Amino acid sequence: MNPYKLFLADPQATEAFGQQLAHCCSSGLVVFLRGHLGAGKTTLVRGFLRAMGHQGAVKSPTYTLIEPYTTPGGVVNHLDLYRLGDPDELEWMGMRDLLDGKQTCLIEWPEQGEGWLPPADVTIVLRSRQDGRQLEAVSASVRGEQLLHCLPPVPALQGGKMLEHNR
Ligand code: ADP
Ligand code: MG
């Protein structure tokens, strides 16, 4: 399947995409969020959690590395592995328990856990542009592909504000 591509003009668009992702995401999926510091990964997770019914703050778990959220829509684990020293640390952090097929895991900086982490169902890459962010999502499992198929075309998402779309 071709990558799902979308231009996100502002932080609200990034949040809106996160919400759409939540609506399409079956529980237990592993989603990798790639992109440089400030690319919008946490903003996307914020939208995702809002759509799951979480009403409190969403901050990147920069030091705790894992932040679990028990939402009305199920358990969502937000990981930021930027400061992970070694992929094997994920083992004693109890990461295996989170990969039980029921809890959803949204993982920033998955490259830091390479070698230990399982493959993602969906990988999302965010790239900065002068006028916003370019998003690209690819699936690597049947459930991941179902998720990408569920995402709406651009005009439905944001009134035509997103400039580029290519499935
Ligand atoms: P990351 O988690 O990738 O480090 P953040 O989600 O913390 O990045 O976002 C960094 C900054 O980028 C925030 O100020 C956020 O509002 C902004 N941002 C997010 N999405 C966009 C966008 N589509 N266009 C412009 N700025 C954005
Ligand atoms: Mg972040």
Coordinates of C-alpha atoms in Angstrom, one line a residue, residues 31-155:
V31 CA 2.3 3.2 16.4
F32 CA 5.8 4.6 15.9
L33 CA 6.1 8.4 15.8
R34 CA 9.3 9.5 14.0
G35 CA 10.5 13.0 13.5
H36 CA 13.0 15.5 14.9
L37 CA 12.5 17.4 18.2
G38 CA 9.6 19.8 17.7
A39 CA 8.2 17.9 14.7
G40 CA 4.8 17.6 16.4
K41 CA 4.8 14.0 17.7
T42 CA 3.4 14.9 21.2
T43 CA 0.8 17.3 19.6
L44 CA -0.5 14.3 17.6
V45 CA -0.6 12.2 20.8
R46 CA -2.5 14.9 22.5
G47 CA -5.2 14.8 19.8
F48 CA -5.3 11.0 20.0
L49 CA -5.8 11.1 23.8
R50 CA -8.5 13.8 23.6
A51 CA -10.4 11.6 21.2
M52 CA -10.1 8.7 23.6
G53 CA -11.8 10.8 26.2
H54 CA -8.8 11.9 28.2
Q55 CA -9.4 15.4 29.6
G56 CA -6.3 16.2 31.5
A57 CA -2.9 17.5 30.3
V58 CA -0.7 15.6 27.9
K59 CA 3.0 16.2 28.3
S60 CA 5.8 14.2 26.7
P61 CA 7.1 11.7 29.2
T62 CA 10.7 12.9 28.7
Y63 CA 12.1 11.6 32.0
T64 CA 9.6 8.9 32.9
L65 CA 9.8 7.6 29.3
I66 CA 6.3 5.9 29.7
E67 CA 3.0 7.6 30.6
P68 CA 0.1 5.3 30.8
Y69 CA -3.4 6.7 30.3
T70 CA -6.5 4.8 31.3
T71 CA -9.1 6.4 29.1
P72 CA -12.8 5.6 28.5
G73 CA -11.6 4.2 25.2
G74 CA -9.0 1.9 26.8
V75 CA -5.4 2.0 28.0
V76 CA -3.1 4.1 25.9
N77 CA 0.6 4.2 26.6
H78 CA 2.6 7.2 25.5
L79 CA 6.3 6.6 25.3
D80 CA 9.1 9.0 24.6
L81 CA 12.3 7.0 24.3
Y82 CA 14.6 10.0 23.5
R83 CA 16.5 9.5 26.8
L84 CA 16.5 5.7 26.7
G85 CA 20.1 4.6 27.3
D86 CA 19.9 1.1 25.9
P87 CA 17.0 -0.8 24.1
D88 CA 17.3 -3.6 26.7
E89 CA 16.2 -1.2 29.5
L90 CA 12.7 -1.6 28.0
E91 CA 12.7 -5.1 29.4
W92 CA 13.2 -4.1 33.1
M93 CA 10.9 -1.1 32.6
G94 CA 8.1 -3.6 32.2
M95 CA 7.5 -2.8 28.5
R96 CA 6.6 -6.4 27.7
D97 CA 3.5 -6.1 29.8
L98 CA 2.3 -3.2 27.7
L99 CA 2.6 -5.2 24.5
D100 CA -0.3 -7.5 25.5
G101 CA -2.3 -6.9 22.4
K102 CA -4.9 -4.9 24.3
Q103 CA -3.1 -1.7 25.2
T104 CA -2.3 0.9 22.5
C105 CA 1.3 2.1 22.4
L106 CA 2.2 5.4 20.8
I107 CA 6.0 5.6 20.7
E108 CA 8.1 8.7 20.1
W109 CA 11.8 8.1 19.2
P110 CA 11.3 4.3 18.5
E111 CA 14.7 4.2 16.9
Q112 CA 16.1 4.4 20.5
G113 CA 14.4 1.1 21.2
E114 CA 15.4 -0.6 18.0
G115 CA 16.4 -4.2 18.6
W116 CA 14.0 -4.7 21.5
L117 CA 10.8 -3.1 20.3
P118 CA 8.5 -5.2 18.1
P119 CA 7.7 -3.9 14.6
A120 CA 5.1 -1.2 14.5
D121 CA 1.6 -1.7 13.0
V122 CA 1.9 1.9 11.7
T123 CA 4.8 4.2 11.4
I124 CA 4.2 7.9 11.2
V125 CA 6.9 10.4 10.1
L126 CA 6.6 14.1 10.6
R127 CA 8.8 16.5 8.8
S128 CA 9.0 20.2 9.3
R129 CA 8.3 22.6 6.5
Q130 CA 8.4 26.3 6.5
D131 CA 4.6 26.5 6.4
G132 CA 3.8 23.5 8.6
R133 CA 4.4 19.8 8.8
Q134 CA 4.4 17.0 6.2
L135 CA 3.1 13.7 7.6
E136 CA 3.6 10.3 6.1
A137 CA 2.1 7.1 7.5
V138 CA 3.0 3.5 6.4
S139 CA 1.5 0.3 7.7
A140 CA 3.4 -3.0 8.4
S141 CA 0.5 -5.3 9.5
V142 CA -3.0 -6.1 8.4
R143 CA -4.5 -4.1 11.3
G144 CA -2.2 -1.2 10.5
E145 CA -3.3 -1.2 6.9
Q146 CA -7.0 -1.3 8.1
L147 CA -6.2 1.8 10.1
L148 CA -4.8 3.7 7.1
H149 CA -7.7 2.7 5.0
C150 CA -10.1 4.1 7.6
L151 CA -8.5 7.6 7.6
P152 CA -10.6 10.1 5.7
P153 CA -9.5 11.9 2.6
V154 CA -8.2 15.4 3.2
P155 CA -11.2 17.7 2.5

